[in-house]
Amino acid sequence: QVQLVESGGGLVQPGGSLRLSCAASGSFFRIGAMRWYRQAPGKERELVAAIDRGGAANYTDSVKGRFTISRDNAKNTVYLQMNSLKAGDTAVYYCNADFRKSLYTPSYEDYWGQGTQVTVSS
C-alpha cells in the first residue's frame, strides 16, 4: 500500500504565509511527478502546482509568483510554500503523486492525500 500524509494547513490572514508538506510512505519503487491540487467550496478541484523528480515546476496562473513547489526525493516529500495569501486561496489542498510500484513494471499509479484545509480570512 501507498499513503500520502499532508500537514501544514490552517487559518491565516490575507497576506500571510503557510507551508504545506506531504510525505509518502508504503511500498513503492519510485515516485514520479508530485502535485498540489485544491478544491474551494462549490468549485471543481484544480491543479495548483506540479513538480518532476528533477525539480522542474509548473504553476497555475493565479498562484505564480506567490507559491513555490519543491520536493525532497530522499524524504519522499513534496512541499508547497504559499506566500501573499488571498481569500481566493481558501480551499482544501490535496497532495497527488505518481508511484511506480516495482522495478519490473514501467507503469505508474496515481494516489491522493487526505487533504488539508487552508483558510485565508481576516
Backbone as numpy.savetxt, mean C-alpha at the origin, in Angstrom:
# Nx Ny Nz CAx CAy CAz Cx Cy Cz
0.10 -20.50 3.11 -0.71 -19.32 3.11 0.16 -18.06 3.11
-0.44 -16.98 2.65 0.22 -15.69 2.57 -0.64 -14.67 3.29
0.01 -13.76 3.99 -0.72 -12.74 4.73 -0.05 -11.38 4.55
-0.85 -10.34 4.41 -0.39 -8.97 4.38 -1.02 -8.24 5.55
-0.20 -7.67 6.41 -0.68 -7.00 7.62 -0.29 -5.54 7.55
-1.29 -4.67 7.61 -1.08 -3.23 7.50 -1.09 -2.58 8.87
-0.43 -1.43 8.96 -0.44 -0.63 10.17 -0.16 0.82 9.81
-0.44 1.72 10.73 -0.08 3.11 10.57 -1.22 4.06 10.29
-2.42 3.55 10.08 -3.55 4.42 9.84 -3.95 5.18 11.09
-4.79 6.18 10.89 -5.25 6.97 12.02 -5.94 8.24 11.58
-6.16 9.11 12.55 -6.81 10.39 12.33 -5.77 11.50 12.35
-5.76 12.32 11.31 -4.84 13.45 11.23 -5.58 14.67 10.71
-5.02 15.84 11.02 -5.57 17.09 10.50 -5.09 17.34 9.09
-5.84 18.12 8.31 -5.36 18.49 6.98 -3.96 19.10 7.06
-3.10 18.70 6.13 -1.72 19.14 6.13 -0.79 18.24 6.90
-1.34 17.30 7.64 -0.53 16.38 8.42 0.02 15.24 7.60
0.70 14.33 8.30 1.37 13.21 7.66 1.08 11.91 8.39
1.11 10.83 7.63 1.04 9.48 8.16 1.95 8.59 7.34
2.44 7.54 7.96 3.24 6.54 7.26 2.59 5.18 7.46
2.14 4.58 6.37 1.54 3.27 6.40 2.59 2.21 6.12
2.44 1.07 6.76 3.32 -0.07 6.53 2.48 -1.29 6.22
3.04 -2.18 5.43 2.39 -3.45 5.12 3.46 -4.52 5.03
3.40 -5.48 5.92 4.38 -6.55 5.99 3.78 -7.87 5.51
4.50 -8.54 4.63 4.07 -9.83 4.12 4.68 -10.97 4.93
3.91 -12.01 5.12 4.40 -13.19 5.80 3.75 -14.42 5.20
4.30 -15.58 5.51 3.77 -16.83 5.01 4.76 -17.55 4.12
4.23 -18.40 3.28 5.04 -19.24 2.41 4.98 -18.74 0.98
6.11 -18.23 0.50 6.20 -17.77 -0.87 7.66 -17.70 -1.27
7.89 -17.65 -2.57 9.24 -17.58 -3.10 9.68 -16.13 -3.29
8.80 -15.31 -3.83 9.17 -13.95 -4.13 7.93 -13.08 -4.24
8.07 -11.82 -3.86 7.02 -10.84 -4.05 7.38 -9.98 -5.25
6.44 -9.84 -6.16 6.62 -8.96 -7.30 6.22 -7.55 -6.96
5.35 -6.97 -7.77 4.89 -5.62 -7.52 4.11 -5.53 -6.21
4.24 -4.40 -5.53 3.46 -4.12 -4.33 2.74 -2.80 -4.57
1.54 -2.69 -4.02 0.69 -1.55 -4.33 -0.10 -1.10 -3.11
-0.50 0.15 -3.15 -1.46 0.68 -2.20 -2.70 1.13 -2.96
-3.84 0.67 -2.51 -5.13 1.11 -2.99 -5.85 1.85 -1.86
-6.88 2.57 -2.23 -7.73 3.16 -1.22 -9.18 3.15 -1.70
-10.07 3.14 -0.74 -11.49 3.17 -1.04 -12.17 4.14 -0.07
-12.67 5.23 -0.63 -13.38 6.23 0.14 -14.85 5.84 0.24
-15.56 6.37 1.23 -16.98 6.04 1.36 -17.75 6.34 0.09
-18.51 5.37 -0.37 -19.34 5.55 -1.55 -18.61 5.55 -2.87
-17.31 5.26 -2.87 -16.53 5.28 -4.09 -15.89 3.93 -4.35
-15.47 3.73 -5.58 -14.78 2.51 -5.95 -13.35 2.52 -5.45
-12.80 1.34 -5.25 -11.41 1.23 -4.86 -10.52 1.72 -5.99
-9.51 2.51 -5.65 -8.62 3.05 -6.66 -7.17 2.77 -6.30
-6.36 2.60 -7.32 -4.93 2.42 -7.14 -4.29 3.76 -6.79
-3.54 3.79 -5.71 -2.86 5.00 -5.26 -1.42 5.03 -5.74
-0.70 3.94 -5.53 0.70 3.87 -5.88 1.11 2.42 -6.06
2.13 2.22 -6.88 2.67 0.88 -7.13 4.18 0.97 -7.21
4.84 -0.11 -6.84 6.29 -0.14 -6.86 6.76 -1.53 -7.24
7.76 -1.60 -8.11 8.33 -2.89 -8.46 9.49 -3.23 -7.54
10.10 -4.40 -7.74 11.14 -4.85 -6.84 12.37 -3.95 -6.84
12.61 -3.29 -7.96 13.75 -2.40 -8.07 13.51 -1.00 -7.54
12.29 -0.71 -7.12 11.98 0.59 -6.56 11.35 1.58 -7.50
11.09 1.19 -8.74 10.40 2.08 -9.67 8.95 2.22 -9.26
8.50 3.46 -9.13 7.19 3.74 -8.57 6.31 4.53 -9.52
5.01 4.34 -9.38 4.01 5.11 -10.10 2.91 5.52 -9.14
2.32 6.69 -9.41 1.31 7.26 -8.53 0.12 7.75 -9.33
-1.03 7.71 -8.71 -2.17 8.38 -9.29 -1.97 9.88 -9.17
-2.52 10.63 -10.13 -2.24 12.06 -10.21 -2.57 12.82 -8.93
-3.61 12.43 -8.24 -4.07 13.18 -7.08 -3.10 13.14 -5.90
-2.15 12.21 -5.90 -1.22 12.11 -4.78 0.22 12.42 -5.17
0.47 12.66 -6.43 1.83 12.95 -6.88 2.39 14.18 -6.16
3.62 14.05 -5.69 4.26 15.13 -4.95 3.95 15.14 -3.48
2.97 14.36 -3.05 2.59 14.31 -1.64 2.86 12.95 -1.01
2.66 11.88 -1.77 2.83 10.52 -1.26 4.09 9.90 -1.85
4.73 9.04 -1.08 5.89 8.30 -1.55 5.74 6.84 -1.17
5.81 5.96 -2.15 5.80 4.53 -1.89 7.24 4.02 -1.89
7.53 3.11 -0.99 8.85 2.51 -0.92 8.70 1.07 -0.44
9.78 0.31 -0.53 9.72 -1.07 -0.07 11.08 -1.51 0.44
11.05 -2.48 1.31 12.25 -3.12 1.83 12.09 -4.60 1.52
12.78 -5.07 0.49 12.61 -6.45 0.07 13.09 -7.45 1.12
14.12 -7.08 1.88 14.62 -7.96 2.93 13.59 -8.15 4.03
12.75 -7.14 4.25 11.71 -7.22 5.27 10.35 -7.57 4.70
10.27 -7.75 3.39 9.00 -8.04 2.73 7.92 -7.03 3.10
8.31 -5.77 3.09 7.44 -4.70 3.57 7.37 -3.57 2.56
6.19 -3.03 2.39 5.97 -1.85 1.57 5.44 -0.74 2.46
5.82 0.50 2.15 5.44 1.66 2.92 4.75 2.69 2.03
3.94 3.50 2.65 3.37 4.66 1.97 3.49 5.86 2.89
4.39 6.76 2.55 4.54 8.01 3.29 3.57 9.02 2.70
2.68 9.52 3.52 1.63 10.43 3.07 1.83 11.77 3.75
2.14 12.79 2.97 2.34 14.14 3.47 1.28 15.07 2.90
1.15 16.22 3.51 0.20 17.24 3.06 -1.18 16.64 2.83
-1.63 15.90 3.80 -2.89 15.18 3.65 -4.07 16.13 3.54
-5.03 15.73 2.72 -6.24 16.48 2.47 -7.44 15.66 2.92
-8.56 16.34 3.10 -9.78 15.63 3.47 -10.13 14.58 2.43
-9.84 14.85 1.17 -10.12 13.91 0.11 -9.29 12.64 0.14
-8.27 12.61 0.99 -7.47 11.40 1.16 -8.11 10.42 2.13
-9.16 10.83 2.80 -9.84 9.96 3.74 -10.35 8.72 3.03
-9.96 7.56 3.52 -10.33 6.30 2.89 -9.78 5.15 3.72
-10.23 3.96 3.39 -9.56 2.76 3.86 -8.46 2.45 2.86
-7.24 2.31 3.35 -6.09 2.04 2.50 -5.74 0.57 2.58
-5.60 -0.06 1.41 -5.34 -1.48 1.31 -3.99 -1.75 0.66
-3.27 -2.66 1.22 -2.04 -3.17 0.64 -2.37 -4.32 -0.31
-1.67 -4.38 -1.42 -1.86 -5.43 -2.40 -0.49 -5.83 -2.95
-0.30 -7.12 -3.18 0.98 -7.57 -3.70 0.83 -8.84 -4.51
1.75 -9.02 -5.45 1.82 -10.22 -6.28 2.85 -11.17 -5.69
2.44 -12.40 -5.46 3.30 -13.40 -4.84 3.59 -14.54 -5.81
4.86 -14.82 -5.97 5.27 -16.04 -6.65 5.47 -17.09 -5.58
4.67 -18.13 -5.62 4.63 -19.10 -4.53 5.81 -20.06 -4.52
6.37 -20.34 -5.68 7.41 -21.36 -5.77 8.43 -21.02 -6.84
9.64 -21.51 -6.64 10.67 -21.44 -7.66 10.25 -22.15 -8.93
9.37 -23.12 -8.80 9.05 -24.01 -9.91 7.86 -23.57 -10.75
7.31 -22.44 -10.46 6.26 -21.89 -11.30 6.50 -20.40 -11.49
6.30 -19.89 -12.71 6.51 -18.47 -12.95 5.30 -17.59 -12.63
4.19 -18.18 -12.27 2.97 -17.42 -12.07 2.95 -16.71 -10.73
2.19 -15.61 -10.67 2.01 -14.83 -9.46 0.55 -14.84 -9.06
0.32 -14.75 -7.76 -1.02 -14.68 -7.20 -1.18 -13.38 -6.44
-2.34 -12.80 -6.55 -2.64 -11.49 -5.99 -3.27 -11.64 -4.60
-2.71 -10.92 -3.61 -3.25 -10.94 -2.25 -3.46 -9.54 -1.73
-4.38 -9.43 -0.78 -4.77 -8.14 -0.20 -4.61 -8.13 1.30
-4.26 -6.98 1.84 -4.30 -6.78 3.27 -5.71 -6.48 3.74
-5.85 -6.33 5.05 -7.16 -6.13 5.65 -7.67 -4.70 5.55
-6.79 -3.78 5.25 -7.15 -2.37 5.17 -6.91 -1.65 6.48
-6.53 -0.39 6.36 -6.35 0.46 7.53 -6.99 1.82 7.25
-7.72 2.32 8.22 -8.48 3.56 8.05 -7.57 4.78 8.17
-7.67 5.66 7.21 -7.02 6.97 7.26 -8.12 8.02 7.21
-8.18 8.85 8.23 -9.17 9.91 8.29 -8.47 11.24 8.41
-8.75 12.15 7.49 -8.16 13.49 7.49 -9.29 14.47 7.76
-9.25 15.08 8.92 -10.34 15.95 9.33 -9.87 16.94 10.37
-10.41 18.14 10.31 -10.16 19.15 11.32 -11.30 19.22 12.33
